[in-house]
mmCIF file of C-alpha atoms (C1' of nucleotides) in Angstrom:
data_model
loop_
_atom_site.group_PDB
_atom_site.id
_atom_site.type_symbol
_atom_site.label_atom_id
_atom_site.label_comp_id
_atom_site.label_asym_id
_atom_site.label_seq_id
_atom_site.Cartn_x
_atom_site.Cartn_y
_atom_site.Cartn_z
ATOM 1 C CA UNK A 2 46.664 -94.288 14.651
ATOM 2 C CA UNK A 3 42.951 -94.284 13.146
ATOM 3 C CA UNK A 4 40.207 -93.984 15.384
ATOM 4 C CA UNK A 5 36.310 -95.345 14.706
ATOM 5 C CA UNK A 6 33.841 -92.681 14.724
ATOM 6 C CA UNK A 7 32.674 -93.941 17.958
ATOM 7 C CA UNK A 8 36.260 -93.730 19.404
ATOM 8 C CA UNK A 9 36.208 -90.159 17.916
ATOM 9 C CA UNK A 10 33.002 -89.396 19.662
ATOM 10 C CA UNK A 11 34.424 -90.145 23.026
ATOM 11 C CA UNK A 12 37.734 -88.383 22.321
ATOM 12 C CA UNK A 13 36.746 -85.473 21.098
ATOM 13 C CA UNK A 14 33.714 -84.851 23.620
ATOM 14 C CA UNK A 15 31.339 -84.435 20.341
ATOM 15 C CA UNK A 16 28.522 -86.757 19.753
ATOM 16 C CA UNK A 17 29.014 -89.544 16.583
ATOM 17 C CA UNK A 18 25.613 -87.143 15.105
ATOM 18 C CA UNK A 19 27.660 -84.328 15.331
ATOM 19 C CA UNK A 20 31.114 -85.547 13.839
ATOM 20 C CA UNK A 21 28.972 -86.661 10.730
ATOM 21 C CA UNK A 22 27.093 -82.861 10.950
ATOM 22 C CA UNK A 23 30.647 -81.572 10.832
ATOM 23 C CA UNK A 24 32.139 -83.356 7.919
ATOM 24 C CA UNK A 25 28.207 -82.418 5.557
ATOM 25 C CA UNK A 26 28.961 -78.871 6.298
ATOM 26 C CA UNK A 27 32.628 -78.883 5.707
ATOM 27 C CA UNK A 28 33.675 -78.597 9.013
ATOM 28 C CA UNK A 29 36.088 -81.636 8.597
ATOM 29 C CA UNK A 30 37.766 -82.886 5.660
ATOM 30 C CA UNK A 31 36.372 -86.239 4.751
ATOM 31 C CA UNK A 32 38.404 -88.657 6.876
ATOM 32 C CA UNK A 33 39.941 -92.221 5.572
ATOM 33 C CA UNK A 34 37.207 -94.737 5.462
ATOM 34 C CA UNK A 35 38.274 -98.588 6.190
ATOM 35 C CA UNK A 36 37.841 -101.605 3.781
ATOM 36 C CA UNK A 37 34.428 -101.375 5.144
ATOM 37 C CA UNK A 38 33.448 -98.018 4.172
ATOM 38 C CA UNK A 39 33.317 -97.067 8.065
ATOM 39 C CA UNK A 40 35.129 -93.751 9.016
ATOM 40 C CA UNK A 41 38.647 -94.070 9.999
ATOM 41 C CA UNK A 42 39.842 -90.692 11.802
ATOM 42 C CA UNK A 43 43.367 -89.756 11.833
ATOM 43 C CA UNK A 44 45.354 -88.056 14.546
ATOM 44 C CA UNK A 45 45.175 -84.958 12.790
ATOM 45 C CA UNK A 46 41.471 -85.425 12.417
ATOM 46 C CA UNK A 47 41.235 -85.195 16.002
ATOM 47 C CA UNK A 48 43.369 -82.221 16.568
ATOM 48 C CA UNK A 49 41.014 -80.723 14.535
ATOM 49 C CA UNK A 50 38.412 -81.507 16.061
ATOM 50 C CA UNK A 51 39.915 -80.590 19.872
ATOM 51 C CA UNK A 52 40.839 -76.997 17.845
ATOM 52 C CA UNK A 53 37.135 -76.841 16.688
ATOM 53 C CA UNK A 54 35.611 -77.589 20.066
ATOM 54 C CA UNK A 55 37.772 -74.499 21.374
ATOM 55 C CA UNK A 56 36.997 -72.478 19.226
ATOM 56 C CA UNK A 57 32.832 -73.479 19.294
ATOM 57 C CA UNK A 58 33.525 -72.860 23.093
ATOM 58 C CA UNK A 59 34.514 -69.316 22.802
ATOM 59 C CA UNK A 60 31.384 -69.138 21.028
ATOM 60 C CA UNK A 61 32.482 -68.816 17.411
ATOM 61 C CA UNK A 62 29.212 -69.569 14.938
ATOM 62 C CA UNK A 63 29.753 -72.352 12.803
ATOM 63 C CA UNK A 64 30.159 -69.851 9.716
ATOM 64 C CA UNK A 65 32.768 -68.848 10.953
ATOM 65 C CA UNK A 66 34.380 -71.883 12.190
ATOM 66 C CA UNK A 67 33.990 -72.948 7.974
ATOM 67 C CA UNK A 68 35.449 -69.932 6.644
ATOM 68 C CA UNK A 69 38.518 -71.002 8.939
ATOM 69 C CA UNK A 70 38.652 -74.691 7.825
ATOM 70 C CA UNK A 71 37.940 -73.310 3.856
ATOM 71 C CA UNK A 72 41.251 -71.346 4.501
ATOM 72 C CA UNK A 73 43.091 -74.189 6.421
ATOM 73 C CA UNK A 74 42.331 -75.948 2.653
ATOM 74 C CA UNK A 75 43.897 -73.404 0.782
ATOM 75 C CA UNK A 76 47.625 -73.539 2.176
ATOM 76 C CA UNK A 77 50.048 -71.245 3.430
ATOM 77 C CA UNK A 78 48.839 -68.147 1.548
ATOM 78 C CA UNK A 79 45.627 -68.545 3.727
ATOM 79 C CA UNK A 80 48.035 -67.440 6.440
ATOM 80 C CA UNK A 81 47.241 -64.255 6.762
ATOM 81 C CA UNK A 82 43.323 -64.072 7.281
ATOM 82 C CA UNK A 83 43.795 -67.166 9.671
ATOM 83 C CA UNK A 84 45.341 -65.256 11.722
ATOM 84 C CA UNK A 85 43.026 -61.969 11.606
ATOM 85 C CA UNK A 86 40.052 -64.242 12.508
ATOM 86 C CA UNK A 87 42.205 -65.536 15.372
ATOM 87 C CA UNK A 88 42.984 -62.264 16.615
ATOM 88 C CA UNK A 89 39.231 -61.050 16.266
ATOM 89 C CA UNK A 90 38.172 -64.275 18.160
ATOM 90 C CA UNK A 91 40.305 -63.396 20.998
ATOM 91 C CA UNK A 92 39.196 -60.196 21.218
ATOM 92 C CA UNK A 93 35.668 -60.958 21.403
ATOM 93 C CA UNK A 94 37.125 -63.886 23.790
ATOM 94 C CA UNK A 95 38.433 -61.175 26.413
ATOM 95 C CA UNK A 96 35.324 -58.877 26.081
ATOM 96 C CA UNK A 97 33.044 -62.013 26.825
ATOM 97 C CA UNK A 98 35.150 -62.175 29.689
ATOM 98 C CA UNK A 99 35.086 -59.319 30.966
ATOM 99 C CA UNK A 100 31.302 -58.758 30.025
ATOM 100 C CA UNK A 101 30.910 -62.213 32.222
ATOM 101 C CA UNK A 102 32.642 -60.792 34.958
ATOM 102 C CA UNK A 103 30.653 -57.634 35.478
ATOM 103 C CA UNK A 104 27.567 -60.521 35.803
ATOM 104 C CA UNK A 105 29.809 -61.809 38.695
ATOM 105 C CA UNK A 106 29.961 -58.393 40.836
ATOM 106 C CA UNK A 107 26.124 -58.251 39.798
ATOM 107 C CA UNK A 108 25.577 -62.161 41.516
ATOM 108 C CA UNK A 109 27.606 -61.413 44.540
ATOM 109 C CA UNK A 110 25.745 -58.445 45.295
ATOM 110 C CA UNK A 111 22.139 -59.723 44.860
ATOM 111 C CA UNK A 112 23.526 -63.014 46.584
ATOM 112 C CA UNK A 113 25.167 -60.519 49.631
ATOM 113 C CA UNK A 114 21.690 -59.267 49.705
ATOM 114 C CA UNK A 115 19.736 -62.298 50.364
ATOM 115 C CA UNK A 116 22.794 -63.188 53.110
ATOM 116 C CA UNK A 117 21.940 -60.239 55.247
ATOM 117 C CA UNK A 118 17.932 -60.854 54.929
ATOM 118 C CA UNK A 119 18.644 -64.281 55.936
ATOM 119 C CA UNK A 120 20.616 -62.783 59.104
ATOM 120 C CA UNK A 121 17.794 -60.014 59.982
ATOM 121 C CA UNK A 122 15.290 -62.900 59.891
ATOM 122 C CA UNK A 123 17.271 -64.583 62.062
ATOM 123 C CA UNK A 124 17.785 -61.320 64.522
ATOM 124 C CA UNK A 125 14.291 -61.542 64.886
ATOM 125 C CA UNK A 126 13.653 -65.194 66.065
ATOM 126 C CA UNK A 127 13.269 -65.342 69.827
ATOM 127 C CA UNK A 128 16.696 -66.214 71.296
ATOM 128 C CA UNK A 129 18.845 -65.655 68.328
ATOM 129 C CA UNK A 130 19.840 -62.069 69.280
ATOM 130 C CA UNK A 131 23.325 -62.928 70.055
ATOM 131 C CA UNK A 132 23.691 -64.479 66.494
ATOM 132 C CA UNK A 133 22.935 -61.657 64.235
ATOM 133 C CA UNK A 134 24.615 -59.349 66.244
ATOM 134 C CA UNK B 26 8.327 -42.279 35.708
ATOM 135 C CA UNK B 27 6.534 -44.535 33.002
ATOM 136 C CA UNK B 28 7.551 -45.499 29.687
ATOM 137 C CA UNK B 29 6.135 -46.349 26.871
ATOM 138 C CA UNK B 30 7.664 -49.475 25.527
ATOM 139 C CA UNK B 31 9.787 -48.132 22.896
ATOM 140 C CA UNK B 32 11.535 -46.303 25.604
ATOM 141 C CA UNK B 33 11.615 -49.490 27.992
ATOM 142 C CA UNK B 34 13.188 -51.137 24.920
ATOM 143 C CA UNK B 35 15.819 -48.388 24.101
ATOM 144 C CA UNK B 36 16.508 -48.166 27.868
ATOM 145 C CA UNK B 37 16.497 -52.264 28.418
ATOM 146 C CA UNK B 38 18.750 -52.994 24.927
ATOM 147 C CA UNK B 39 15.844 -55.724 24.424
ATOM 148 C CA UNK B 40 13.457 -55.332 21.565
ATOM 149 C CA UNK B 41 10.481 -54.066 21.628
ATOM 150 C CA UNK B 42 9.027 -57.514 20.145
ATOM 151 C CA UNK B 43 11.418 -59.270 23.080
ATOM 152 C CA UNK B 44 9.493 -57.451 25.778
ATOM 153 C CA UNK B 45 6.129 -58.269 24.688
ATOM 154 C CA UNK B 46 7.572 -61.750 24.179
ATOM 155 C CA UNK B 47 8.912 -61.448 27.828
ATOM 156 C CA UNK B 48 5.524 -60.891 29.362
ATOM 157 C CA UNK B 49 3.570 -63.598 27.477
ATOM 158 C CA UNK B 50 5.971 -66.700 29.003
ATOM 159 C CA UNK B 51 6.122 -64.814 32.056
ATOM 160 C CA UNK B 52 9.094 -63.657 32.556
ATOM 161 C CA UNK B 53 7.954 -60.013 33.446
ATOM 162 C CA UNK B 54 4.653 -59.304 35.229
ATOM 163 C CA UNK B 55 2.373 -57.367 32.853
ATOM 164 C CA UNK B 56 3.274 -53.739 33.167
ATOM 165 C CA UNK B 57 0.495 -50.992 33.982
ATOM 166 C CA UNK B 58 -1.209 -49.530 30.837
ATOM 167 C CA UNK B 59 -2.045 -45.952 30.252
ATOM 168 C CA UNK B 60 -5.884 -45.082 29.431
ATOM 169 C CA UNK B 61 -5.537 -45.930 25.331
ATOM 170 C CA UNK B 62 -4.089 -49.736 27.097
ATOM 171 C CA UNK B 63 -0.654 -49.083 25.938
ATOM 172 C CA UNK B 64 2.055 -50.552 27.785
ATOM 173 C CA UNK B 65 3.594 -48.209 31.014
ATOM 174 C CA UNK B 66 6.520 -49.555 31.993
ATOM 175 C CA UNK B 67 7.388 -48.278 35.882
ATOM 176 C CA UNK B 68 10.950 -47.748 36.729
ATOM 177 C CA UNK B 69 10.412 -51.278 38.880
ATOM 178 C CA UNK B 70 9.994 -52.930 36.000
ATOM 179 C CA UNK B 71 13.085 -51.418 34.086
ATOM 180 C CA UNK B 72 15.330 -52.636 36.720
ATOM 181 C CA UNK B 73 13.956 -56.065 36.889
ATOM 182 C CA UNK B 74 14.899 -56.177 32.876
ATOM 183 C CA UNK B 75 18.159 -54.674 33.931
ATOM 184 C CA UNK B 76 18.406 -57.848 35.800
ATOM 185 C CA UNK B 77 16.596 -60.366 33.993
ATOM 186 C CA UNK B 78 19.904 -58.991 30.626
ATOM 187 C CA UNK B 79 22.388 -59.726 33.318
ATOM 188 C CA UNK B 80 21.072 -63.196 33.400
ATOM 189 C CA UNK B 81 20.713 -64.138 29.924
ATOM 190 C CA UNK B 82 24.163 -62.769 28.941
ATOM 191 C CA UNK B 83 25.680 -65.353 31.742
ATOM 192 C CA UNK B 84 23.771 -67.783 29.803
ATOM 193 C CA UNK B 85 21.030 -68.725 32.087
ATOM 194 C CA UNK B 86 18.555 -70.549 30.007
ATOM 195 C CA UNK B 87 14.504 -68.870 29.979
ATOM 196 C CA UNK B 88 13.516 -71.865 31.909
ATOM 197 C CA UNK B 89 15.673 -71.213 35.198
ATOM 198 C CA UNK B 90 14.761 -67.226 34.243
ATOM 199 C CA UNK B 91 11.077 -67.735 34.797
ATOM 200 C CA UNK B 92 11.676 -70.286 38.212
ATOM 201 C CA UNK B 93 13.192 -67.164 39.445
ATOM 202 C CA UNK B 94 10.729 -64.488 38.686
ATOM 203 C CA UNK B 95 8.083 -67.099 39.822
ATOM 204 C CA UNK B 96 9.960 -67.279 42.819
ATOM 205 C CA UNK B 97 9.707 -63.594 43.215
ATOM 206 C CA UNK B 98 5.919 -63.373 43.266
ATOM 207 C CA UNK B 99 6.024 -65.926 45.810
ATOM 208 C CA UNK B 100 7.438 -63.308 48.453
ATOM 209 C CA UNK B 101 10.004 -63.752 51.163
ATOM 210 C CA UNK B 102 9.188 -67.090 51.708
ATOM 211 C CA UNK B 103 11.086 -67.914 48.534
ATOM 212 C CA UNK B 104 14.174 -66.177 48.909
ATOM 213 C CA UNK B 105 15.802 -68.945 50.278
ATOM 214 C CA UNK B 106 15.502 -70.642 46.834
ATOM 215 C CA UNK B 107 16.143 -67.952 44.905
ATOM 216 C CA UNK B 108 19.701 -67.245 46.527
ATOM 217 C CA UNK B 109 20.373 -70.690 45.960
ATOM 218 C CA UNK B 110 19.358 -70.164 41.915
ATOM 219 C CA UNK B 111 22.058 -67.360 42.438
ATOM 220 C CA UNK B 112 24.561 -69.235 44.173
ATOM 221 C CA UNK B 113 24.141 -72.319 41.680
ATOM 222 C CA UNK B 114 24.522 -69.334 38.678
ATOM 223 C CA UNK B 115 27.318 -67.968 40.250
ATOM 224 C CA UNK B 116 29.477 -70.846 39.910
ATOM 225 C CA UNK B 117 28.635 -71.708 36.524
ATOM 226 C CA UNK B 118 29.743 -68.532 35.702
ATOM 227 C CA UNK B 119 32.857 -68.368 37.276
ATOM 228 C CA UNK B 120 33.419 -71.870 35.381
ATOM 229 C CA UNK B 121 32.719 -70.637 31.845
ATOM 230 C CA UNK B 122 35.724 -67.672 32.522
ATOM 231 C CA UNK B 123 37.896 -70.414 33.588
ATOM 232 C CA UNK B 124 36.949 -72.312 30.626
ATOM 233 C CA UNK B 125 37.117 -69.315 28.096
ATOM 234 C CA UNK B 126 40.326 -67.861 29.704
ATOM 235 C CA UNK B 127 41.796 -71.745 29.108
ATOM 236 C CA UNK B 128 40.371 -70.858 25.341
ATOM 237 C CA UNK B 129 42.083 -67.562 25.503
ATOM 238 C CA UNK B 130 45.272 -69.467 26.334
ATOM 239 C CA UNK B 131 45.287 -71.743 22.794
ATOM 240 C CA UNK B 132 44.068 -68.996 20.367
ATOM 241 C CA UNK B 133 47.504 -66.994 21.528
ATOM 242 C CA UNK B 134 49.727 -69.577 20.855
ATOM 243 C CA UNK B 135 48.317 -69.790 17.574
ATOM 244 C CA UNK B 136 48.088 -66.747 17.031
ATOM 245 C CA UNK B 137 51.911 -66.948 18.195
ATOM 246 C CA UNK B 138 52.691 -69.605 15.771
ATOM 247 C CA UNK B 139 51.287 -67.063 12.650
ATOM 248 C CA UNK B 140 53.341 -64.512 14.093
ATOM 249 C CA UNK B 141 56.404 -67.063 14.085
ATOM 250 C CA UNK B 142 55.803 -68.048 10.426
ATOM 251 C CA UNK B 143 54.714 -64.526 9.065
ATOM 252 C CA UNK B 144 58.726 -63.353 10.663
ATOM 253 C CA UNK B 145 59.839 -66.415 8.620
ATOM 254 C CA UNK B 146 58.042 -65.494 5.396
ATOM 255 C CA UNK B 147 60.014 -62.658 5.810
ATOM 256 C CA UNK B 148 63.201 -63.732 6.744
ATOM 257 C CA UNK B 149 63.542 -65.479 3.196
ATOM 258 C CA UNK B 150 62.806 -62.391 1.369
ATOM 259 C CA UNK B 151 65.772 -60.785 -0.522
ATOM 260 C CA UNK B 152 67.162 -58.281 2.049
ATOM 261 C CA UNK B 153 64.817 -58.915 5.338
ATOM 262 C CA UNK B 154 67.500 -60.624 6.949
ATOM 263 C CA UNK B 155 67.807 -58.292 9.333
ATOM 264 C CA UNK B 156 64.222 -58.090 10.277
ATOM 265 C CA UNK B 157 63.838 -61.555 10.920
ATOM 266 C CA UNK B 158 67.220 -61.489 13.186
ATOM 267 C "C1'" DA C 12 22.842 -119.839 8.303
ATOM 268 C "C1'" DG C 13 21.303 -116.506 11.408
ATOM 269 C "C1'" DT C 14 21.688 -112.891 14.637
ATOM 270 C "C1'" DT C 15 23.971 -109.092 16.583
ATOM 271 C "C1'" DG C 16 26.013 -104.622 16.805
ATOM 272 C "C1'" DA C 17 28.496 -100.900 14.819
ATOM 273 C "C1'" DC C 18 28.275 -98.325 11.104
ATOM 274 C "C1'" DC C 19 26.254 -96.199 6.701
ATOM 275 C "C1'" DT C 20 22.945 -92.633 4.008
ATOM 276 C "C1'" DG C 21 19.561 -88.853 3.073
ATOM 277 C "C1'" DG C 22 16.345 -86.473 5.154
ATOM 278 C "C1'" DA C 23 13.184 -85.005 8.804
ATOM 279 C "C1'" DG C 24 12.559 -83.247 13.506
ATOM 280 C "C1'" DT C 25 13.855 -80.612 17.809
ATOM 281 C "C1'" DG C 26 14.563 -76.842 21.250
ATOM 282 C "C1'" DC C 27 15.771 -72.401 22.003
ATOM 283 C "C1'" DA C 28 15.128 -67.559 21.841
ATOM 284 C "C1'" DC C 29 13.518 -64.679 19.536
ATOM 285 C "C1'" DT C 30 11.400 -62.030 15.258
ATOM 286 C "C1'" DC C 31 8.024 -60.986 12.009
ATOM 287 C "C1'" DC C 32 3.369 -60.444 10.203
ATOM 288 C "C1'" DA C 33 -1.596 -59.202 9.256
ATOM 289 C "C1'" DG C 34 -5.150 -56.829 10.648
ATOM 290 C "C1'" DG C 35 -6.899 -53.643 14.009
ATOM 291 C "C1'" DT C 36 -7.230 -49.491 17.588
ATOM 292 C "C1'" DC C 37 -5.887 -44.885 19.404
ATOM 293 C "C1'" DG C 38 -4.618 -40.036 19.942
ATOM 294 C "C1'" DT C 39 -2.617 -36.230 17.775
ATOM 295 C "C1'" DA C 40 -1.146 -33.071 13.710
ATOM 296 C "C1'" DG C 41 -2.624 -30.836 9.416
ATOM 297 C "C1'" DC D 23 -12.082 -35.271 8.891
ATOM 298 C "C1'" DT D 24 -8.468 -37.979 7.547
ATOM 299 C "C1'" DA D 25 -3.827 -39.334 7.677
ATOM 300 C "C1'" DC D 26 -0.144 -40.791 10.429
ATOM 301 C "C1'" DG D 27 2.623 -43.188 13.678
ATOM 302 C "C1'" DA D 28 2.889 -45.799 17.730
ATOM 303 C "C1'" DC D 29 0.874 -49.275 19.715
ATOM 304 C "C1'" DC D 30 -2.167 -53.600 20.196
ATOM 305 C "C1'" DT D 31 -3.235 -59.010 19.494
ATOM 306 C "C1'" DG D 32 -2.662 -63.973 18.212
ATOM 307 C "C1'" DG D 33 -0.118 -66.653 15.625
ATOM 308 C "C1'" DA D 34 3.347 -67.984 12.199
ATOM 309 C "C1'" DG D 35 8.189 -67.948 10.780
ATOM 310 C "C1'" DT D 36 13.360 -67.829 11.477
ATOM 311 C "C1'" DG D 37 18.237 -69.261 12.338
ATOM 312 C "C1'" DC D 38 21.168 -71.954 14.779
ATOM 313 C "C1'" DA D 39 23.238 -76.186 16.061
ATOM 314 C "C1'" DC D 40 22.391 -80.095 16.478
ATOM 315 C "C1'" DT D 41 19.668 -84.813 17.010
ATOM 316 C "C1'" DC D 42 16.900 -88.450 15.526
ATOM 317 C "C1'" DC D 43 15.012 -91.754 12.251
ATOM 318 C "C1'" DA D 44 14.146 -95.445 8.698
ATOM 319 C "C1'" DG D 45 16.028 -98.496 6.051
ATOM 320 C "C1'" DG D 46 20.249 -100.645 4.603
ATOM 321 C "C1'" DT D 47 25.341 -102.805 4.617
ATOM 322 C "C1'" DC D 48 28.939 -105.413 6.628
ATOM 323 C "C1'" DA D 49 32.094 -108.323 9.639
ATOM 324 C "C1'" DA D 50 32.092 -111.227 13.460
ATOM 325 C "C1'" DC D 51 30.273 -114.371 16.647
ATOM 326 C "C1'" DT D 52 27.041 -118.830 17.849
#
DNA sequence: AGTTGACCTGGAGTGCACTCCAGGTCGTAG
DNA sequence: CTACGACCTGGAGTGCACTCCAGGTCAACT
């Protein structure tokens, strides 16, 4: 299957700007162009661009994210340092994680907080005794 | 206590060209100066950074940052739509761990799949049998 | 034959969150 | 008294990851 660059767009989630961004900085291999000259991604292609997006998501910078598809290029001896970046990545991954949910416990409390002003002020409304109690 | 602002910085993790920066878009009310008009940052104004770091590392953009401390200076009157800022935050935080835990999820099994080939790299190598068993 | 719409290229522009700089002022140590 | 280091100001510069633009090509419809 070969997809348009507009199809690509829509499947991948990334914007038709940004699949041509990717391929200038190396991101992505070329892909097959039609009798046209017009783009013509490959099912592959768009594996590797849902494997991109991930890896964007967790936050990886775009140097990165080349050094990984410069290796990919380079074969099976590549291996190897694939794999340590991987591991790194999802390391950093969990300590985001973790990192994010210590924000969480920080939310609830403030947001805990403004619950029980938001009771008091209603302890103090003429009537509403019974409800804040 | 007051601080001077190298301290505020060292004891904030900010920089001391982020805090300035900080005060001029308005994201921290000016802090008292001492008589030579230095910067004296009051223990008040430490934990409001303290706070202010726990919102930009859940990715809350400076925009929604300054809404809130606006909000603040607007007294209780305000709270209402600040918790609601916090509420709103709080999901979209608990969304992004969902969404980097999902990320977690593909970077180990391909970081499974290295492991897999690496044990068949060396299950072809004169005399690993046995390790790759 | 003409118009439309999707696509092409190289290059410029954008928004965000800082970060750096030049030139100047203070208070203290030598 | 001067040298130093920490601080001050307004404004310019940076890096990242896109995003937009002008001007052009091409195949398909009317």
């Amino acid at each position: 299957m070969s997809y348009s660059i507009a199809e690509a767009a829509r499947r991948s989630g990334l914007s038709i700007d940004t699949l041509r961004y990717y391929e200038r900085i190396k991101l992505l291999d070329p892909p097959a162009r039609d009798t046209a000259g017009r783009r013509a991604y490959s099912d592959d292609d768009l594996n590797w661009l849902g494997f991109l997006t991930k890896l964007r998501t967790t936050g990886m910078p775009i140097k990165s994210m080349r050094e990984y598809a410069s290796l990919r290029r380079h074969g099976v001896a590549s291996a190897g340092r694939r794999k340590a970046l991987l591991v790194e990545q999802r390391r950093s991954v969990a300590e985001r994680i973790a990192e994010l949910q210590g924000c969480l416990d920080v939310l609830d409390y403030k947001i805990e907080n403004y619950a029980q002003v938001e009771r008091k002020v209603l302890g103090v409304e003429p009537g509403m005794e019974e409800i804040s109690a």
